CSV table of C-alpha atoms in Angstrom, one decimal:
chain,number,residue,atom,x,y,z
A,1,UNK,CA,-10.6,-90.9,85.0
A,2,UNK,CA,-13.9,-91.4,82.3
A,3,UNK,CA,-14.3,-94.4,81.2
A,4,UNK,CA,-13.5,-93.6,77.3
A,5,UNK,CA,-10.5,-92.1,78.4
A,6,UNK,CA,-9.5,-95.4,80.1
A,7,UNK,CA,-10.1,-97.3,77.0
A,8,UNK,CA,-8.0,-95.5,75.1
A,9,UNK,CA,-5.1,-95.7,77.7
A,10,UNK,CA,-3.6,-98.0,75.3
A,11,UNK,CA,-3.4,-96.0,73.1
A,12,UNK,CA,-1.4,-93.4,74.6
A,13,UNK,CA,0.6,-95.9,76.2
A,14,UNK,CA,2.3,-97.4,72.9
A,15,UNK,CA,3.2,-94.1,71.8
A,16,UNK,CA,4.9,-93.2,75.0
A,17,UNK,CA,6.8,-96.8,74.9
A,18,UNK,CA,7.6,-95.7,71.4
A,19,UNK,CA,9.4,-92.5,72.9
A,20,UNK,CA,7.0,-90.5,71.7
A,21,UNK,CA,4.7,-87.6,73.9
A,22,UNK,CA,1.1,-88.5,73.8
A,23,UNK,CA,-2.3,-86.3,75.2
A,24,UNK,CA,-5.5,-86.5,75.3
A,25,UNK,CA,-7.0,-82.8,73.6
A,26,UNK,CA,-10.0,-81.0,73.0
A,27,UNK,CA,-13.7,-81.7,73.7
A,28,UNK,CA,-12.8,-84.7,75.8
A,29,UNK,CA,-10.9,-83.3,78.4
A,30,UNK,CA,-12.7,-80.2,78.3
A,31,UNK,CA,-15.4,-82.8,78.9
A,32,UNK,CA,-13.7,-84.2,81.4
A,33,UNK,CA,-13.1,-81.7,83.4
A,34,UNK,CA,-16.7,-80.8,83.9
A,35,UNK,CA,-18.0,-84.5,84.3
A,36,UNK,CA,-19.7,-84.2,81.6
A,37,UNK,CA,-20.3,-87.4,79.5
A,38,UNK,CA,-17.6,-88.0,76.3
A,39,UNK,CA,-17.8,-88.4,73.2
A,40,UNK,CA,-14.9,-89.1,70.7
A,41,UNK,CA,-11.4,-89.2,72.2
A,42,UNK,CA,-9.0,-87.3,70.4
A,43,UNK,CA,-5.1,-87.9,71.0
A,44,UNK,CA,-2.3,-85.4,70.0
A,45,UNK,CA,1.4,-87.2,69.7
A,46,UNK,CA,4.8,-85.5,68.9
A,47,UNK,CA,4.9,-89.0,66.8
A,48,UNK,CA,4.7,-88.5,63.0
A,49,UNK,CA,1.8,-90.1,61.1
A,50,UNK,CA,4.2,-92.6,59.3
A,51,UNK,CA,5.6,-93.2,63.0
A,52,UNK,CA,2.0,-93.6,64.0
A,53,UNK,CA,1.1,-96.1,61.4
A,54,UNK,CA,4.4,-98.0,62.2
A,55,UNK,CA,3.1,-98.4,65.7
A,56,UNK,CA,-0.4,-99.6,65.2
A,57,UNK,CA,-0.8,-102.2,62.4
A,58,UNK,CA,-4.6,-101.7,61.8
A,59,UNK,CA,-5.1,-98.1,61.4
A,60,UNK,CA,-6.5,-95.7,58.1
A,61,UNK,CA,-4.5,-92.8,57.0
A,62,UNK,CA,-7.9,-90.5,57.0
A,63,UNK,CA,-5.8,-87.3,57.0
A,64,UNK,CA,-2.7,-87.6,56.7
A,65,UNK,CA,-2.0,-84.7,54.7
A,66,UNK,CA,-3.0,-82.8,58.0
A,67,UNK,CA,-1.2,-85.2,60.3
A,68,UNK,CA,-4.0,-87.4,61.6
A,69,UNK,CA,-4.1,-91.1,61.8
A,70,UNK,CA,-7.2,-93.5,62.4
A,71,UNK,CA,-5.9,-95.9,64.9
A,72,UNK,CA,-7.6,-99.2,65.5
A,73,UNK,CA,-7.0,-100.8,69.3
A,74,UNK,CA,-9.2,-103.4,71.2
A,75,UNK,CA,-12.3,-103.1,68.1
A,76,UNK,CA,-12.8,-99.0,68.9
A,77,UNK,CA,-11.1,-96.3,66.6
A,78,UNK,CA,-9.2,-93.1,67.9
A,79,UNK,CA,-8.1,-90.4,65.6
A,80,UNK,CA,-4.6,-90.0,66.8
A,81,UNK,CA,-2.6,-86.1,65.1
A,82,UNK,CA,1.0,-85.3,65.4
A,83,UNK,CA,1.8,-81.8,66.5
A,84,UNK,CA,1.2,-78.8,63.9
A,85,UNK,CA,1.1,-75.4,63.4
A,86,UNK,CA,-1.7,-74.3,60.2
A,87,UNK,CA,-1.8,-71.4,58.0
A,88,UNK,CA,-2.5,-69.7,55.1
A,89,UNK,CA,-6.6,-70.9,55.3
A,90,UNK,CA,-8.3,-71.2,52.3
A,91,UNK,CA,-11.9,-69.8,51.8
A,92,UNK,CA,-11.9,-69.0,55.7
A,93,UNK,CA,-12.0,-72.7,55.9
A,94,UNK,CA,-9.3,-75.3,56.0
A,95,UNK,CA,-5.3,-74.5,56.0
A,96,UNK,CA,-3.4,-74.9,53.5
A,97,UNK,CA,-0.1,-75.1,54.8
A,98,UNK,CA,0.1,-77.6,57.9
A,99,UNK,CA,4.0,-78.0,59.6
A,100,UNK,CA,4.8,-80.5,61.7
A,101,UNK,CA,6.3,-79.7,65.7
A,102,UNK,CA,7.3,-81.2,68.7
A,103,UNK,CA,5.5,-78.9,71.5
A,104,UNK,CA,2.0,-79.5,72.5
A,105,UNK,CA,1.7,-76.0,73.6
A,106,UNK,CA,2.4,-74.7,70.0
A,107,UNK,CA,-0.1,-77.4,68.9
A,108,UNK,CA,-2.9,-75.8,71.6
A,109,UNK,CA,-2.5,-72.4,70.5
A,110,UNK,CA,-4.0,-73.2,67.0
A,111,UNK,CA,-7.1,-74.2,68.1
A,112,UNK,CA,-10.7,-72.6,68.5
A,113,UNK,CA,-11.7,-71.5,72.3
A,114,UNK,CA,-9.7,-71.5,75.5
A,115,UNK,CA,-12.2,-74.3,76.7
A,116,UNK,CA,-10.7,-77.2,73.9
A,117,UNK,CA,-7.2,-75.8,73.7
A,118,UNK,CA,-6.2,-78.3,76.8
A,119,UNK,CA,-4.3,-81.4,76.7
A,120,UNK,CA,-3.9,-84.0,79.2
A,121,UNK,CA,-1.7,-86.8,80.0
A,122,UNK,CA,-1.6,-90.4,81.1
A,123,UNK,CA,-1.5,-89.3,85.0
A,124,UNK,CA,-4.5,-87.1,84.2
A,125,UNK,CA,-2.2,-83.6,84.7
A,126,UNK,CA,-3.6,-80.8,82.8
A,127,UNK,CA,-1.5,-78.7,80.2
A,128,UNK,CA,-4.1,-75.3,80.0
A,129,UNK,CA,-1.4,-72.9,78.6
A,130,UNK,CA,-4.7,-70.5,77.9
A,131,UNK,CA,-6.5,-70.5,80.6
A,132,UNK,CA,-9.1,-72.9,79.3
A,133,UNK,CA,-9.8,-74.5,83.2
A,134,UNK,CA,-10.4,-70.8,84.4
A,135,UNK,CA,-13.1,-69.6,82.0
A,136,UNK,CA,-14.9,-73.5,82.8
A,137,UNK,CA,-15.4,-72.4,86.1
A,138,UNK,CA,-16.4,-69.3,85.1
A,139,UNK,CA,-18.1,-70.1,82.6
A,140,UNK,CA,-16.8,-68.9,79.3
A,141,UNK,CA,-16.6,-69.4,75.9
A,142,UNK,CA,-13.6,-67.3,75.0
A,143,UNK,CA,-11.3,-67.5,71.4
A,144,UNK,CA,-7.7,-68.3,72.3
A,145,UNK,CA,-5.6,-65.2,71.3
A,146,UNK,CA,-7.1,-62.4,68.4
A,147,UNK,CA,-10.3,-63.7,68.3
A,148,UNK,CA,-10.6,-61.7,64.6
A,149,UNK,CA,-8.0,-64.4,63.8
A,150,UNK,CA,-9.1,-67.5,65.0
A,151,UNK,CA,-12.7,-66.6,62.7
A,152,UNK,CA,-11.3,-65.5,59.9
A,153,UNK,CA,-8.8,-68.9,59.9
A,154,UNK,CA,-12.0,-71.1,60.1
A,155,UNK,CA,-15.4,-69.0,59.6
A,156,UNK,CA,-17.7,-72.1,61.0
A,157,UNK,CA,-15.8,-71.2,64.5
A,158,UNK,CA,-18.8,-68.5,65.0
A,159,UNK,CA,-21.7,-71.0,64.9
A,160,UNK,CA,-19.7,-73.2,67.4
A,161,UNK,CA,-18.9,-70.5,69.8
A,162,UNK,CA,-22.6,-70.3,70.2
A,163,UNK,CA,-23.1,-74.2,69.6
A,164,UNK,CA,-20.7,-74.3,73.1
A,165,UNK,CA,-22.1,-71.5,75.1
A,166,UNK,CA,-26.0,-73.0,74.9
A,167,UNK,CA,-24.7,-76.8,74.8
A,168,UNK,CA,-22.7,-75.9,78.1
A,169,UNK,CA,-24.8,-72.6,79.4
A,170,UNK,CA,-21.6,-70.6,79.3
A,171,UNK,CA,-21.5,-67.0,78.0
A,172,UNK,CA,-19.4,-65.7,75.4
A,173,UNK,CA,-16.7,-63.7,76.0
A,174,UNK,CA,-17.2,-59.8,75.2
A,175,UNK,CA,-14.6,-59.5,73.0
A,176,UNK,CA,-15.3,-63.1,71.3
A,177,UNK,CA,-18.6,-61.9,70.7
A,178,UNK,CA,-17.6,-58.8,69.2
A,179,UNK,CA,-15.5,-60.2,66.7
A,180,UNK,CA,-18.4,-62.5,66.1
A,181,UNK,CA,-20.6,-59.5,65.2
A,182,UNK,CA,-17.8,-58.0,62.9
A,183,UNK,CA,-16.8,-61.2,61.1
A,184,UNK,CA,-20.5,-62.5,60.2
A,185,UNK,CA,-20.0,-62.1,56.9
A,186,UNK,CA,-17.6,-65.0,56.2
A,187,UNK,CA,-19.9,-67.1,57.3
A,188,UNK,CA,-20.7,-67.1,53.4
A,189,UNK,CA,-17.9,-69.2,52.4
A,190,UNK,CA,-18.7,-71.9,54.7
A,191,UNK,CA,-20.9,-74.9,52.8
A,192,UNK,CA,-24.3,-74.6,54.2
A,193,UNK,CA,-24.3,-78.6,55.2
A,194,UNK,CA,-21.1,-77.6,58.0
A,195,UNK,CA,-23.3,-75.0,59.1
A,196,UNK,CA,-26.5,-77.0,59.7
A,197,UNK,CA,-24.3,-79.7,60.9
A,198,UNK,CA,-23.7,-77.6,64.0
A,199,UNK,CA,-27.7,-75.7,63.8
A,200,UNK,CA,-28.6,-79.7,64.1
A,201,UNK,CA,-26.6,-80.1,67.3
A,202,UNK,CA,-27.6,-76.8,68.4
A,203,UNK,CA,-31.7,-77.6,68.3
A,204,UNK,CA,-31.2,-81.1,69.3
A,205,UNK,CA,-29.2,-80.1,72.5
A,206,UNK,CA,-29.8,-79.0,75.4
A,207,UNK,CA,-30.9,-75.8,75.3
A,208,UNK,CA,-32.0,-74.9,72.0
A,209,UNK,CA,-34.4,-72.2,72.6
A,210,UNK,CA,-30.8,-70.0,73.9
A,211,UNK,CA,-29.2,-71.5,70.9
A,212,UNK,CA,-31.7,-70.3,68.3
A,213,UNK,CA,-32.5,-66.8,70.3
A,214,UNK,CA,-28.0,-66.5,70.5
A,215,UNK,CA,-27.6,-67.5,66.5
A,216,UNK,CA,-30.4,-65.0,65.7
A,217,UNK,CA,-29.2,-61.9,67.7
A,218,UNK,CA,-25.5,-63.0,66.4
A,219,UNK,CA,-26.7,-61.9,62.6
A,220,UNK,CA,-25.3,-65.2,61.4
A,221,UNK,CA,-28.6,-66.7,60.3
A,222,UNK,CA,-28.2,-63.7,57.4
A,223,UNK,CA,-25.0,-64.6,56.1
A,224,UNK,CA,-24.7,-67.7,55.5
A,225,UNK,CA,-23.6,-69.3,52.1
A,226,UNK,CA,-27.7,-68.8,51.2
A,227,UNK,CA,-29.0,-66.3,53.8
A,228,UNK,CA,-32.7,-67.2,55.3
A,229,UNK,CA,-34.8,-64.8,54.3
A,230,UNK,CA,-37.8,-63.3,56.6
A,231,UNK,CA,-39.3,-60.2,57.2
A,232,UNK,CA,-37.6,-58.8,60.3
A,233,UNK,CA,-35.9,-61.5,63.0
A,234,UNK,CA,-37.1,-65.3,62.3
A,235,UNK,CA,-38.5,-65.2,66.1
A,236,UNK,CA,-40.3,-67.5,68.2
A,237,UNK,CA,-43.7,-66.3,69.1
A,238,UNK,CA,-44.7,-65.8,72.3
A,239,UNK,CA,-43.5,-68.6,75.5
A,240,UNK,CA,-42.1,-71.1,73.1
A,241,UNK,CA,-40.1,-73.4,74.3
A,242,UNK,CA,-38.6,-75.8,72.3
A,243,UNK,CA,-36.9,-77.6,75.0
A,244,UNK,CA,-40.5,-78.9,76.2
A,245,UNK,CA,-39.9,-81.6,73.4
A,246,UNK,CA,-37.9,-84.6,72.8
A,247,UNK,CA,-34.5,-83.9,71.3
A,248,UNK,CA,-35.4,-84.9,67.6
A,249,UNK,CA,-37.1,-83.4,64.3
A,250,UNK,CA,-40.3,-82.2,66.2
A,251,UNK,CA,-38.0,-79.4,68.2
A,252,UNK,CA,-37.1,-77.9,63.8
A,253,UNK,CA,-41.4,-78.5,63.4
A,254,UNK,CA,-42.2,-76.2,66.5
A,255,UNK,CA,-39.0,-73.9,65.3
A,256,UNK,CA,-40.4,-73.2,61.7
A,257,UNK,CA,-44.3,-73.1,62.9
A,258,UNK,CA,-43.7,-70.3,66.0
A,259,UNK,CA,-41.2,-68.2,63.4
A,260,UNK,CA,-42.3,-65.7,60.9
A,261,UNK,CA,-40.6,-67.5,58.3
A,262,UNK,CA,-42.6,-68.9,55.4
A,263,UNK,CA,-42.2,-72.6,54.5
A,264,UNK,CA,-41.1,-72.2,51.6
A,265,UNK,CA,-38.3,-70.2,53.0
A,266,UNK,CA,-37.6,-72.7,55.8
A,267,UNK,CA,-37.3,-75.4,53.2
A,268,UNK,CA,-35.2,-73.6,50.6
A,269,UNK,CA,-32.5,-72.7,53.6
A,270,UNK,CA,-32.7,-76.3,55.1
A,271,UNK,CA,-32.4,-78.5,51.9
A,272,UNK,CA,-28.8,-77.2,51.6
A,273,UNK,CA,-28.2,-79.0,55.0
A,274,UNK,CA,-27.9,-82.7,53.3
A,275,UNK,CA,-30.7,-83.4,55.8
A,276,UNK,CA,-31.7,-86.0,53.0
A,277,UNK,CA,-35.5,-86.6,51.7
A,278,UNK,CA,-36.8,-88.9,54.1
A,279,UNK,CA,-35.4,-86.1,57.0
A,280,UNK,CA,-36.6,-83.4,55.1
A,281,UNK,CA,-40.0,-85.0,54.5
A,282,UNK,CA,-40.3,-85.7,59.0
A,283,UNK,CA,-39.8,-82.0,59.4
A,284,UNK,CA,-41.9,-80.3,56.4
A,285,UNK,CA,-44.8,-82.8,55.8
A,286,UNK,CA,-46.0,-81.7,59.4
A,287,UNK,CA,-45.7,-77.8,58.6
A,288,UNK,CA,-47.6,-78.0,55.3
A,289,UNK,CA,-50.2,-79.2,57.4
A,290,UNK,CA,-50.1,-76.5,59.6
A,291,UNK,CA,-50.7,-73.9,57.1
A,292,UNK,CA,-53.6,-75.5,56.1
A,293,UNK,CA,-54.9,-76.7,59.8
A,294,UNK,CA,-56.6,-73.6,60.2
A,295,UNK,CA,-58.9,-72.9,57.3
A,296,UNK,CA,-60.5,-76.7,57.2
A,297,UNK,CA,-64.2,-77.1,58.8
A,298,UNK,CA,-63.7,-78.8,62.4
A,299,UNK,CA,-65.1,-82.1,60.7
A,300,UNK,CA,-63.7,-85.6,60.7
A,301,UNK,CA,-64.2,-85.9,56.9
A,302,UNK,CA,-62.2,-82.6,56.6
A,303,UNK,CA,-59.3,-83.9,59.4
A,304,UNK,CA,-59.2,-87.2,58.0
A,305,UNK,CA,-58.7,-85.5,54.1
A,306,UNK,CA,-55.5,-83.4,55.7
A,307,UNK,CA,-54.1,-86.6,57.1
A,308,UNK,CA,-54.3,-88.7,54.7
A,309,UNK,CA,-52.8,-85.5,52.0
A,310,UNK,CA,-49.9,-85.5,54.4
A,311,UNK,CA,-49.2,-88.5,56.3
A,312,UNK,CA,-50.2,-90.3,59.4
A,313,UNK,CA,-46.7,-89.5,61.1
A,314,UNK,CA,-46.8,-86.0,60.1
A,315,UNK,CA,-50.1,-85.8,61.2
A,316,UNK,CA,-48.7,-87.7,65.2
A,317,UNK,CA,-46.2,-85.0,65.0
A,318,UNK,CA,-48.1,-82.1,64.5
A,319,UNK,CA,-50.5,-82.8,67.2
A,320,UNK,CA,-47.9,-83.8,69.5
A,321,UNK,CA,-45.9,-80.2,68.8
A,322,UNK,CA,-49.1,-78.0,68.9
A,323,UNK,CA,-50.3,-80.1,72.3
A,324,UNK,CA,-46.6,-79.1,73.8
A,325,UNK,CA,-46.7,-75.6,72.7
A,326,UNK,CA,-50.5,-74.5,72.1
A,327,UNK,CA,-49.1,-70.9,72.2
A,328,UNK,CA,-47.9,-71.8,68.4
A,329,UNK,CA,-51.5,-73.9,67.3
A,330,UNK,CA,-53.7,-72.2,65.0
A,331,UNK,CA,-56.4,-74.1,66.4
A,332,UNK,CA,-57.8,-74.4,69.9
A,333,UNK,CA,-57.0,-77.5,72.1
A,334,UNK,CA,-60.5,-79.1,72.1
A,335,UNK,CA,-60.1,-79.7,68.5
A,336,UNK,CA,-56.6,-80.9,68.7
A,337,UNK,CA,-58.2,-83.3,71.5
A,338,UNK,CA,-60.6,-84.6,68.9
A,339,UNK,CA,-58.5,-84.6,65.5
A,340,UNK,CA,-56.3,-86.8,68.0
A,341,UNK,CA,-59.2,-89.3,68.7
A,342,UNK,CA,-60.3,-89.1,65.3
A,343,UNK,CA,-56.5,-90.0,64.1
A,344,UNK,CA,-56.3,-93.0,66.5
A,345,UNK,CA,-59.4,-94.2,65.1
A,346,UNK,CA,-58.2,-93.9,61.8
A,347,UNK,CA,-58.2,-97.5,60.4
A,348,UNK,CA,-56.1,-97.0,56.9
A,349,UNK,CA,-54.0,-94.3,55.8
A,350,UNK,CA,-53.2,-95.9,52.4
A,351,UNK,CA,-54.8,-97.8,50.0
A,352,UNK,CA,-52.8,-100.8,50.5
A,353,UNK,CA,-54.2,-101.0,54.1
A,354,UNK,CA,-57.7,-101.6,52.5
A,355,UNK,CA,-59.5,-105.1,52.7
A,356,UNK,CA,-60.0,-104.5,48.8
A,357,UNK,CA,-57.4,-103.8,46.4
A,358,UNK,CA,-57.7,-102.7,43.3
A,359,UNK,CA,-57.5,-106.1,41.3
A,360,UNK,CA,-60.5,-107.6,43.5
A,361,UNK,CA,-62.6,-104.1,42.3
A,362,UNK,CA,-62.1,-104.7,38.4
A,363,UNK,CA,-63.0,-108.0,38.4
A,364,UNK,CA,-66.3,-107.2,40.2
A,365,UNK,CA,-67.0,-104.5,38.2
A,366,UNK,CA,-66.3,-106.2,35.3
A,367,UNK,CA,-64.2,-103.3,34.0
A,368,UNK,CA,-61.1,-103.1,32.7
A,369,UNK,CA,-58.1,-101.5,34.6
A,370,UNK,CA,-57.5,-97.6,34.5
A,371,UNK,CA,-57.5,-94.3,36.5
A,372,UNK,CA,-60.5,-95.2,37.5
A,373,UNK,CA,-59.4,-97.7,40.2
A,374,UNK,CA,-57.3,-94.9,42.0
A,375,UNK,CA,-60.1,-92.6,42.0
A,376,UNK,CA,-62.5,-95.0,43.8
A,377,UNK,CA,-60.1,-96.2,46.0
A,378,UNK,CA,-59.4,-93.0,46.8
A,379,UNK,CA,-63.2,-92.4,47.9
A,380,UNK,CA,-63.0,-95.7,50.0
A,381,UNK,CA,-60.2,-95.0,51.8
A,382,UNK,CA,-61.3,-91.1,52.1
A,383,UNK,CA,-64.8,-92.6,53.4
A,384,UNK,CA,-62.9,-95.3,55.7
A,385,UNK,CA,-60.6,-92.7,57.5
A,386,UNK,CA,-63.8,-90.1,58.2
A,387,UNK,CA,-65.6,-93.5,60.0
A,388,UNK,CA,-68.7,-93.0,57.5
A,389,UNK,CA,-67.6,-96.9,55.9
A,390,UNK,CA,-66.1,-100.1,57.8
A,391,UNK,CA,-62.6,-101.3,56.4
A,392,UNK,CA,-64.1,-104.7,55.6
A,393,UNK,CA,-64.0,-106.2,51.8
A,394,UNK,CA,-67.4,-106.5,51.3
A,395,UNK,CA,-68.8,-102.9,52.6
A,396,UNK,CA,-66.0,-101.6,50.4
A,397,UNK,CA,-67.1,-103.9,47.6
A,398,UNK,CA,-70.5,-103.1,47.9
A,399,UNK,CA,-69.7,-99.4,48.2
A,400,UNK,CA,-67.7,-98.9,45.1
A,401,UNK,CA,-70.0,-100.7,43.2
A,402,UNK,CA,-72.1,-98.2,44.0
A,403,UNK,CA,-70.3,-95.6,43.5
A,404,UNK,CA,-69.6,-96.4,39.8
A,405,UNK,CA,-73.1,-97.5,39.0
A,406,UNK,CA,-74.4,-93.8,40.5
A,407,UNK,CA,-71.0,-91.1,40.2
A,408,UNK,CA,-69.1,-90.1,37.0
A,409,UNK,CA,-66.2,-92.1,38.5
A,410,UNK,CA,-64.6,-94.0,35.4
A,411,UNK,CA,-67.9,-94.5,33.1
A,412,UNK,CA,-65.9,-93.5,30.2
A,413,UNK,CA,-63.9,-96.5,31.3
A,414,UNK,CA,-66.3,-99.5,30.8
């Protein structure tokens, strides 16, 4: 048995001593079962929540309205969920009637695919009232019972069926996929941060160019809560593949720069994802620089001026995207070669990293403070990144000085 599942024999012990049945379910054993490595362990109980709580003195009541339990045993958490049956789904989405029952098979038959409607018990025996073990050795993602049910109780069910089938490299069932097709459309009243939650996994797995090329043929990418809008499918050009990077942000950078879909459009569907700034900023930064890459002279002072405009990371990760995937660079690799060596060489990026700051200028110029300062700090720092001027205090001194006694920068000021 997997480690995790070990720890949490516990667990499953105390409610058996308490007379109650216990199981593992879902993703875990379905994990299990293919040796795959687990994540969180999920345990179903014919116990009660208040029964639960009763039996484990440090727990949270995190949903008890829907029967689940946060248990706390030996400093790791398990979400622990009597038996229930669900109905009546609101907005496609959540239930909103939720009845308690003793049999884990009634309990299965609510959930999603055949794959994580599986239960199993302390002695590691397998309760697969679907056929969920069958269609992992074949290799199916398959809806247990009326597919057309299970994605109109819970809409987001569509962008997991083809989260699963490229996380595992199953296929989805005909029929499953079907009623994908047909049901697309209540994708719409599913928040557009559950739905990136799942495009997130989906790029960052482990094959995200079959996740992107399944979620694109599936229609879904057009009805979500705010559809994406491009002209035609939001394809990958050419060989892309985004599986030649590093699980992370720069797989969403090579996604948006080998599509036909604007920036602005890529930003306006992905800001709804509660991404945050800082995320959003690691993923866009880098593509406003590639809409620009092309049209700048193949000059260091020209490089240097779009790297400092958008970041030295941004900068790292554009190069490192359009190295992996040149089929996507607007440029051709020599240059990427030497706006790479000219990046390394760069010695500031802001004006903080300067040997003279701005206090140290006025005083020498004998000026008092204003825009002026940020202007020819600006030049320094512009200058110092090209490699025309050293980043030492007294070339920059001796350069702004000159600067203000020869350019309109801040004579109004004196």
């Amino acid at each position: 048995m997997d480690g995790k599942l070990k720890d949490a024999m516990p667990v499953i012990e105390r409610l058996s001593a308490a007379g109650h049945q216990a199981y593992f379910v879902g993703g875990c054993v379905r994990d299990a079962l293919l040796g795959r490595p687990i994540g969180d362990v999920d345990i179903a109980t014919s116990a009660r929540p208040e029964a639960v709580m009763a039996i484990f003195p440090k727990h949270v009541p995190t949903g008890i309205r829907h029967g689940t339990v946060t248990v706390f045993v030996k400093g790791r958490s398990y979400e622990v969920t009597t038996f229930r049956t669900e109905s009546d789904y609101d907005d496609h989405r959540r239930p909103s009637d939720v009845a308690f029952v003793d049999d884990i098979r009634t309990d299965l038959k609510r959930r999603d695919f055949t794959v994580n409607a599986m239960a199993m018990d302390a002695d590691g025996r397998v309760i697969d009232p679907f056929g969920g073990m069958s269609d992992l050795e074949r290799g199916i993602i398959r809806c247990v019972g009326s597919p057309d049910e299970r994605f109109r109780e819970d809409a987001l069910r569509m962008v997991r069926a083809v989260r699963f089938a490229a996380e595992l490299g199953f296929r989805i069932a005909p029929s499953t996929w079907r009623a994908l097709r047909r049901n697309a459309g209540l994708l719409r009243h599913i928040a557009l941060e559950r739905v990136g939650a799942e495009l997130d996994k989906m790029i960052c797995g482990a094959d995200p160019d079959r996740a992107a090329a399944l979620f694109i043929r599936s229609g879904l990418w057009r009805t979500t809560k705010t559809p994406l809008k491009a002209p035609g499918l939001p394809a990958c050009a050419g060989k892309v593949r985004l599986s030649d990077l590093a699980a992370g942000d720069r797989r969403w950078i090579a996604l948006w720069a080998a599509s036909n879909v604007s920036p602005e459009a890529a930003r306006s569907w992905m800001s709804r994802f509660a991404f945050g700034k800082k995320r959003m900023r690691a993923i866009f930064a880098p593509l406003e620089l590639h809409a620009a890459a092309a049209s700048i002279p193949d000059t260091r002072e020209a490089w240097a001026a779009l790297a400092l405009r958008h970041g030295r990371q941004a900068a790292a990760d554009w190069l490192d995207v359009m190295r992996a995937l040149p089929g996507v660079s607007p440029v051709p690799a020599d240059r990427l070669e030497r706006w790479s060596a000219w990046l390394a060489d760069m010695p500031a990026f802001t004006a903080a990293e300067l040997a003279l700051d701005g206090t140290e200028l006025a005083e020498a110029a004998g000026r008092k403070g204003g825009p002026w300062i940020k202007r020819t700090m600006d030049r320094l720092l512009l200058e110092t990144a090209a490699g025309r001027l050293p980043n030492e205090r007294r070339a920059l001194l001796e350069r702004a000085l000159h600067i203000l006694d020869t350019q309109a920068d801040g004579k109004d000021e004196r």
